[in-house]
């Protein structure tokens, strides 16, 4: 459980870092950055279904800040 929590925290921090990078470098709002990430995740899952579970795990971490 501890290792799982650490991985989730690492994913969460990585997602926040990605959001901040999109805000800073692409001039997006946080909401736009979050939508871009959601769109990209959907695209990757559609084009590479075998990566669906990994994509869900990676990108789900970014959605936890909305709860």
PDB file of N, CA and C in Angstrom:
ATOM      1  N   UNK A   1       0.827  -1.192   0.000  1.00  0.00           N
ATOM      2  CA  UNK A   1       0.000   0.000   0.000  1.00  0.00           C
ATOM      3  C   UNK A   1       0.871   1.255   0.000  1.00  0.00           C
ATOM      4  N   UNK A   2       1.966   1.241   0.730  1.00  0.00           N
ATOM      5  CA  UNK A   2       2.872   2.387   0.767  1.00  0.00           C
ATOM      6  C   UNK A   2       3.461   2.655  -0.616  1.00  0.00           C
ATOM      7  N   UNK A   3       3.907   1.580  -1.283  1.00  0.00           N
ATOM      8  CA  UNK A   3       4.501   1.735  -2.619  1.00  0.00           C
ATOM      9  C   UNK A   3       3.450   2.260  -3.584  1.00  0.00           C
ATOM     10  N   UNK A   4       2.238   1.739  -3.500  1.00  0.00           N
ATOM     11  CA  UNK A   4       1.148   2.204  -4.363  1.00  0.00           C
ATOM     12  C   UNK A   4       0.876   3.688  -4.123  1.00  0.00           C
ATOM     13  N   UNK A   5       0.895   4.107  -2.870  1.00  0.00           N
ATOM     14  CA  UNK A   5       0.680   5.516  -2.543  1.00  0.00           C
ATOM     15  C   UNK A   5       1.791   6.381  -3.109  1.00  0.00           C
ATOM     16  N   UNK A   6       3.019   5.899  -3.039  1.00  0.00           N
ATOM     17  CA  UNK A   6       4.153   6.660  -3.578  1.00  0.00           C
ATOM     18  C   UNK A   6       4.033   6.807  -5.088  1.00  0.00           C
ATOM     19  N   UNK A   7       3.635   5.736  -5.772  1.00  0.00           N
ATOM     20  CA  UNK A   7       3.470   5.812  -7.220  1.00  0.00           C
ATOM     21  C   UNK A   7       2.354   6.786  -7.580  1.00  0.00           C
ATOM     22  N   UNK A   8       1.264   6.735  -6.841  1.00  0.00           N
ATOM     23  CA  UNK A   8       0.166   7.648  -7.101  1.00  0.00           C
ATOM     24  C   UNK A   8       0.611   9.086  -6.877  1.00  0.00           C
ATOM     25  N   UNK A   9       1.357   9.347  -5.836  1.00  0.00           N
ATOM     26  CA  UNK A   9       1.862  10.688  -5.565  1.00  0.00           C
ATOM     27  C   UNK A   9       2.794  11.133  -6.682  1.00  0.00           C
ATOM     28  N   UNK A  10       3.658  10.241  -7.127  1.00  0.00           N
ATOM     29  CA  UNK A  10       4.585  10.573  -8.211  1.00  0.00           C
ATOM     30  C   UNK A  10       3.812  10.903  -9.484  1.00  0.00           C
ATOM     31  N   UNK A  11       2.781  10.109  -9.783  1.00  0.00           N
ATOM     32  CA  UNK A  11       1.965  10.380 -10.961  1.00  0.00           C
ATOM     33  C   UNK A  11       1.247  11.715 -10.819  1.00  0.00           C
ATOM     34  N   UNK A  12       0.726  11.982  -9.636  1.00  0.00           N
ATOM     35  CA  UNK A  12       0.010  13.228  -9.378  1.00  0.00           C
ATOM     36  C   UNK A  12       0.938  14.427  -9.579  1.00  0.00           C
ATOM     37  N   UNK A  13       2.140  14.338  -9.044  1.00  0.00           N
ATOM     38  CA  UNK A  13       3.103  15.421  -9.192  1.00  0.00           C
ATOM     39  C   UNK A  13       3.489  15.600 -10.658  1.00  0.00           C
ATOM     40  N   UNK A  14       3.644  14.508 -11.387  1.00  0.00           N
ATOM     41  CA  UNK A  14       3.979  14.584 -12.804  1.00  0.00           C
ATOM     42  C   UNK A  14       2.853  15.237 -13.591  1.00  0.00           C
ATOM     43  N   UNK A  15       1.604  14.920 -13.250  1.00  0.00           N
ATOM     44  CA  UNK A  15       0.474  15.525 -13.944  1.00  0.00           C
ATOM     45  C   UNK A  15       0.401  17.015 -13.652  1.00  0.00           C
ATOM     46  N   UNK A  16       0.611  17.392 -12.407  1.00  0.00           N
ATOM     47  CA  UNK A  16       0.602  18.818 -12.072  1.00  0.00           C
ATOM     48  C   UNK A  16       1.729  19.543 -12.795  1.00  0.00           C
ATOM     49  N   UNK A  17       2.873  18.893 -12.910  1.00  0.00           N
ATOM     50  CA  UNK A  17       4.004  19.476 -13.625  1.00  0.00           C
ATOM     51  C   UNK A  17       3.650  19.682 -15.101  1.00  0.00           C
ATOM     52  N   UNK A  18       2.969  18.696 -15.686  1.00  0.00           N
ATOM     53  CA  UNK A  18       2.549  18.804 -17.081  1.00  0.00           C
ATOM     54  C   UNK A  18       1.538  19.935 -17.257  1.00  0.00           C
ATOM     55  N   UNK A  19       0.586  20.020 -16.345  1.00  0.00           N
ATOM     56  CA  UNK A  19      -0.403  21.097 -16.409  1.00  0.00           C
ATOM     57  C   UNK A  19       0.288  22.457 -16.312  1.00  0.00           C
ATOM     58  N   UNK A  20       1.198  22.595 -15.355  1.00  0.00           N
ATOM     59  CA  UNK A  20       1.927  23.859 -15.197  1.00  0.00           C
ATOM     60  C   UNK A  20       2.731  24.196 -16.453  1.00  0.00           C
ATOM     61  N   UNK A  21       3.327  23.187 -17.067  1.00  0.00           N
ATOM     62  CA  UNK A  21       4.106  23.408 -18.285  1.00  0.00           C
ATOM     63  C   UNK A  21       3.205  23.872 -19.424  1.00  0.00           C
ATOM     64  N   UNK A  22       2.040  23.273 -19.566  1.00  0.00           N
ATOM     65  CA  UNK A  22       1.103  23.694 -20.603  1.00  0.00           C
ATOM     66  C   UNK A  22       0.609  25.117 -20.365  1.00  0.00           C
ATOM     67  N   UNK A  23       0.385  25.458 -19.103  1.00  0.00           N
ATOM     68  CA  UNK A  23      -0.052  26.815 -18.758  1.00  0.00           C
ATOM     69  C   UNK A  23       1.045  27.814 -19.116  1.00  0.00           C
ATOM     70  N   UNK A  24       2.260  27.508 -18.702  1.00  0.00           N
ATOM     71  CA  UNK A  24       3.376  28.442 -18.890  1.00  0.00           C
ATOM     72  C   UNK A  24       3.829  28.534 -20.343  1.00  0.00           C
ATOM     73  N   UNK A  25       4.031  27.396 -20.987  1.00  0.00           N
ATOM     74  CA  UNK A  25       4.648  27.397 -22.311  1.00  0.00           C
ATOM     75  C   UNK A  25       3.649  27.519 -23.458  1.00  0.00           C
ATOM     76  N   UNK A  26       2.431  27.020 -23.257  1.00  0.00           N
ATOM     77  CA  UNK A  26       1.443  27.082 -24.341  1.00  0.00           C
ATOM     78  C   UNK A  26       0.415  28.186 -24.110  1.00  0.00           C
ATOM     79  N   UNK A  27       0.481  28.805 -22.939  1.00  0.00           N
ATOM     80  CA  UNK A  27      -0.439  29.898 -22.651  1.00  0.00           C
ATOM     81  C   UNK A  27      -1.867  29.446 -22.400  1.00  0.00           C
ATOM     82  N   UNK A  28      -2.026  28.197 -21.997  1.00  0.00           N
ATOM     83  CA  UNK A  28      -3.363  27.673 -21.703  1.00  0.00           C
ATOM     84  C   UNK A  28      -3.759  28.006 -20.274  1.00  0.00           C
ATOM     85  N   UNK A  29      -5.060  28.040 -20.024  1.00  0.00           N
ATOM     86  CA  UNK A  29      -5.527  28.105 -18.647  1.00  0.00           C
ATOM     87  C   UNK A  29      -5.390  26.712 -18.057  1.00  0.00           C
ATOM     88  N   UNK A  30      -5.510  26.601 -16.741  1.00  0.00           N
ATOM     89  CA  UNK A  30      -5.445  25.266 -16.130  1.00  0.00           C
ATOM     90  C   UNK A  30      -6.547  24.370 -16.667  1.00  0.00           C
ATOM     91  N   UNK A  31      -7.730  24.931 -16.845  1.00  0.00           N
ATOM     92  CA  UNK A  31      -8.856  24.148 -17.369  1.00  0.00           C
ATOM     93  C   UNK A  31      -8.574  23.679 -18.799  1.00  0.00           C
ATOM     94  N   UNK A  32      -8.009  24.550 -19.627  1.00  0.00           N
ATOM     95  CA  UNK A  32      -7.657  24.175 -20.988  1.00  0.00           C
ATOM     96  C   UNK A  32      -6.573  23.104 -20.998  1.00  0.00           C
ATOM     97  N   UNK A  33      -5.606  23.228 -20.115  1.00  0.00           N
ATOM     98  CA  UNK A  33      -4.534  22.235 -20.024  1.00  0.00           C
ATOM     99  C   UNK A  33      -5.099  20.881 -19.629  1.00  0.00           C
ATOM    100  N   UNK A  34      -6.008  20.876 -18.656  1.00  0.00           N
ATOM    101  CA  UNK A  34      -6.635  19.626 -18.221  1.00  0.00           C
ATOM    102  C   UNK A  34      -7.422  18.997 -19.369  1.00  0.00           C
ATOM    103  N   UNK A  35      -8.146  19.827 -20.134  1.00  0.00           N
ATOM    104  CA  UNK A  35      -8.914  19.313 -21.277  1.00  0.00           C
ATOM    105  C   UNK A  35      -7.978  18.774 -22.351  1.00  0.00           C
ATOM    106  N   UNK A  36      -6.860  19.441 -22.578  1.00  0.00           N
ATOM    107  CA  UNK A  36      -5.883  18.963 -23.558  1.00  0.00           C
ATOM    108  C   UNK A  36      -5.358  17.586 -23.155  1.00  0.00           C
ATOM    109  N   UNK A  37      -5.067  17.434 -21.889  1.00  0.00           N
ATOM    110  CA  UNK A  37      -4.569  16.150 -21.398  1.00  0.00           C
ATOM    111  C   UNK A  37      -5.620  15.063 -21.579  1.00  0.00           C
ATOM    112  N   UNK A  38      -6.861  15.383 -21.254  1.00  0.00           N
ATOM    113  CA  UNK A  38      -7.958  14.421 -21.427  1.00  0.00           C
ATOM    114  C   UNK A  38      -8.098  14.032 -22.895  1.00  0.00           C
ATOM    115  N   UNK A  39      -8.008  15.003 -23.776  1.00  0.00           N
ATOM    116  CA  UNK A  39      -8.106  14.746 -25.212  1.00  0.00           C
ATOM    117  C   UNK A  39      -6.961  13.866 -25.699  1.00  0.00           C
ATOM    118  N   UNK A  40      -5.759  14.165 -25.257  1.00  0.00           N
ATOM    119  CA  UNK A  40      -4.590  13.374 -25.647  1.00  0.00           C
ATOM    120  C   UNK A  40      -4.703  11.949 -25.117  1.00  0.00           C
ATOM    121  N   UNK A  41      -5.143  11.801 -23.881  1.00  0.00           N
ATOM    122  CA  UNK A  41      -5.313  10.463 -23.297  1.00  0.00           C
ATOM    123  C   UNK A  41      -6.315   9.656 -24.115  1.00  0.00           C
ATOM    124  N   UNK A  42      -7.421  10.267 -24.478  1.00  0.00           N
ATOM    125  CA  UNK A  42      -8.424   9.579 -25.296  1.00  0.00           C
ATOM    126  C   UNK A  42      -7.872   9.179 -26.650  1.00  0.00           C
ATOM    127  N   UNK A  43      -7.108  10.061 -27.252  1.00  0.00           N
ATOM    128  CA  UNK A  43      -6.501   9.781 -28.546  1.00  0.00           C
ATOM    129  C   UNK A  43      -5.548   8.590 -28.461  1.00  0.00           C
ATOM    130  N   UNK A  44      -4.681   8.609 -27.465  1.00  0.00           N
ATOM    131  CA  UNK A  44      -3.717   7.513 -27.298  1.00  0.00           C
ATOM    132  C   UNK A  44      -4.453   6.194 -27.067  1.00  0.00           C
ATOM    133  N   UNK A  45      -5.497   6.211 -26.243  1.00  0.00           N
ATOM    134  CA  UNK A  45      -6.256   4.980 -25.970  1.00  0.00           C
ATOM    135  C   UNK A  45      -6.956   4.474 -27.226  1.00  0.00           C
ATOM    136  N   UNK A  46      -7.473   5.382 -28.060  1.00  0.00           N
ATOM    137  CA  UNK A  46      -8.128   4.968 -29.306  1.00  0.00           C
ATOM    138  C   UNK A  46      -7.132   4.372 -30.296  1.00  0.00           C
ATOM    139  N   UNK A  47      -5.978   5.000 -30.413  1.00  0.00           N
ATOM    140  CA  UNK A  47      -4.985   4.557 -31.399  1.00  0.00           C
ATOM    141  C   UNK A  47      -4.167   3.364 -30.925  1.00  0.00           C
ATOM    142  N   UNK A  48      -3.989   3.239 -29.616  1.00  0.00           N
ATOM    143  CA  UNK A  48      -3.183   2.161 -29.046  1.00  0.00           C
ATOM    144  C   UNK A  48      -3.938   1.512 -27.895  1.00  0.00           C
ATOM    145  N   UNK A  49      -4.990   0.727 -28.198  1.00  0.00           N
ATOM    146  CA  UNK A  49      -5.833   0.157 -27.143  1.00  0.00           C
ATOM    147  C   UNK A  49      -5.069  -0.684 -26.126  1.00  0.00           C
ATOM    148  N   UNK A  50      -3.965  -1.281 -26.540  1.00  0.00           N
ATOM    149  CA  UNK A  50      -3.191  -2.110 -25.615  1.00  0.00           C
ATOM    150  C   UNK A  50      -2.549  -1.280 -24.508  1.00  0.00           C
ATOM    151  N   UNK A  51      -2.510   0.029 -24.678  1.00  0.00           N
ATOM    152  CA  UNK A  51      -1.952   0.917 -23.655  1.00  0.00           C
ATOM    153  C   UNK A  51      -3.037   1.541 -22.781  1.00  0.00           C
ATOM    154  N   UNK A  52      -4.288   1.156 -23.009  1.00  0.00           N
ATOM    155  CA  UNK A  52      -5.415   1.764 -22.304  1.00  0.00           C
ATOM    156  C   UNK A  52      -5.281   1.781 -20.797  1.00  0.00           C
ATOM    157  N   UNK A  53      -4.908   0.658 -20.208  1.00  0.00           N
ATOM    158  CA  UNK A  53      -4.770   0.588 -18.749  1.00  0.00           C
ATOM    159  C   UNK A  53      -3.670   1.503 -18.234  1.00  0.00           C
ATOM    160  N   UNK A  54      -2.552   1.533 -18.937  1.00  0.00           N
ATOM    161  CA  UNK A  54      -1.448   2.396 -18.527  1.00  0.00           C
ATOM    162  C   UNK A  54      -1.835   3.867 -18.662  1.00  0.00           C
ATOM    163  N   UNK A  55      -2.508   4.197 -19.743  1.00  0.00           N
ATOM    164  CA  UNK A  55      -2.948   5.580 -19.957  1.00  0.00           C
ATOM    165  C   UNK A  55      -3.922   5.989 -18.855  1.00  0.00           C
ATOM    166  N   UNK A  56      -4.855   5.094 -18.528  1.00  0.00           N
ATOM    167  CA  UNK A  56      -5.808   5.396 -17.458  1.00  0.00           C
ATOM    168  C   UNK A  56      -5.096   5.673 -16.145  1.00  0.00           C
ATOM    169  N   UNK A  57      -4.111   4.852 -15.813  1.00  0.00           N
ATOM    170  CA  UNK A  57      -3.372   5.043 -14.562  1.00  0.00           C
ATOM    171  C   UNK A  57      -2.612   6.358 -14.556  1.00  0.00           C
ATOM    172  N   UNK A  58      -1.942   6.644 -15.642  1.00  0.00           N
ATOM    173  CA  UNK A  58      -1.133   7.862 -15.711  1.00  0.00           C
ATOM    174  C   UNK A  58      -2.009   9.099 -15.658  1.00  0.00           C
ATOM    175  N   UNK A  59      -3.036   9.144 -16.482  1.00  0.00           N
ATOM    176  CA  UNK A  59      -3.841  10.334 -16.599  1.00  0.00           C
ATOM    177  C   UNK A  59      -4.882  10.470 -15.500  1.00  0.00           C
ATOM    178  N   UNK A  60      -5.239   9.390 -14.858  1.00  0.00           N
ATOM    179  CA  UNK A  60      -6.201   9.475 -13.742  1.00  0.00           C
ATOM    180  C   UNK A  60      -5.609  10.268 -12.594  1.00  0.00           C
ATOM    181  N   UNK A  61      -4.322  10.203 -12.420  1.00  0.00           N
ATOM    182  CA  UNK A  61      -3.682  10.939 -11.328  1.00  0.00           C
ATOM    183  C   UNK A  61      -3.909  12.429 -11.461  1.00  0.00           C
ATOM    184  N   UNK A  62      -3.959  12.920 -12.675  1.00  0.00           N
ATOM    185  CA  UNK A  62      -4.178  14.348 -12.884  1.00  0.00           C
ATOM    186  C   UNK A  62      -5.574  14.798 -12.574  1.00  0.00           C
ATOM    187  N   UNK A  63      -6.519  13.876 -12.575  1.00  0.00           N
ATOM    188  CA  UNK A  63      -7.904  14.234 -12.311  1.00  0.00           C
ATOM    189  C   UNK A  63      -8.241  14.268 -10.831  1.00  0.00           C
ATOM    190  N   UNK A  64      -7.352  13.786  -9.971  1.00  0.00           N
ATOM    191  CA  UNK A  64      -7.636  13.734  -8.543  1.00  0.00           C
ATOM    192  C   UNK A  64      -7.717  15.114  -7.918  1.00  0.00           C
ATOM    193  N   UNK A  65      -7.080  16.110  -8.538  1.00  0.00           N
ATOM    194  CA  UNK A  65      -7.148  17.446  -7.964  1.00  0.00           C
ATOM    195  C   UNK A  65      -8.503  18.089  -8.174  1.00  0.00           C
ATOM    196  N   UNK A  66      -9.354  17.497  -8.992  1.00  0.00           N
ATOM    197  CA  UNK A  66     -10.702  18.016  -9.220  1.00  0.00           C
ATOM    198  C   UNK A  66     -11.670  17.537  -8.157  1.00  0.00           C
ATOM    199  N   UNK A  67     -11.329  16.494  -7.415  1.00  0.00           N
ATOM    200  CA  UNK A  67     -12.231  15.915  -6.425  1.00  0.00           C
ATOM    201  C   UNK A  67     -12.260  16.710  -5.170  1.00  0.00           C
TER     202      UNK A  67
END
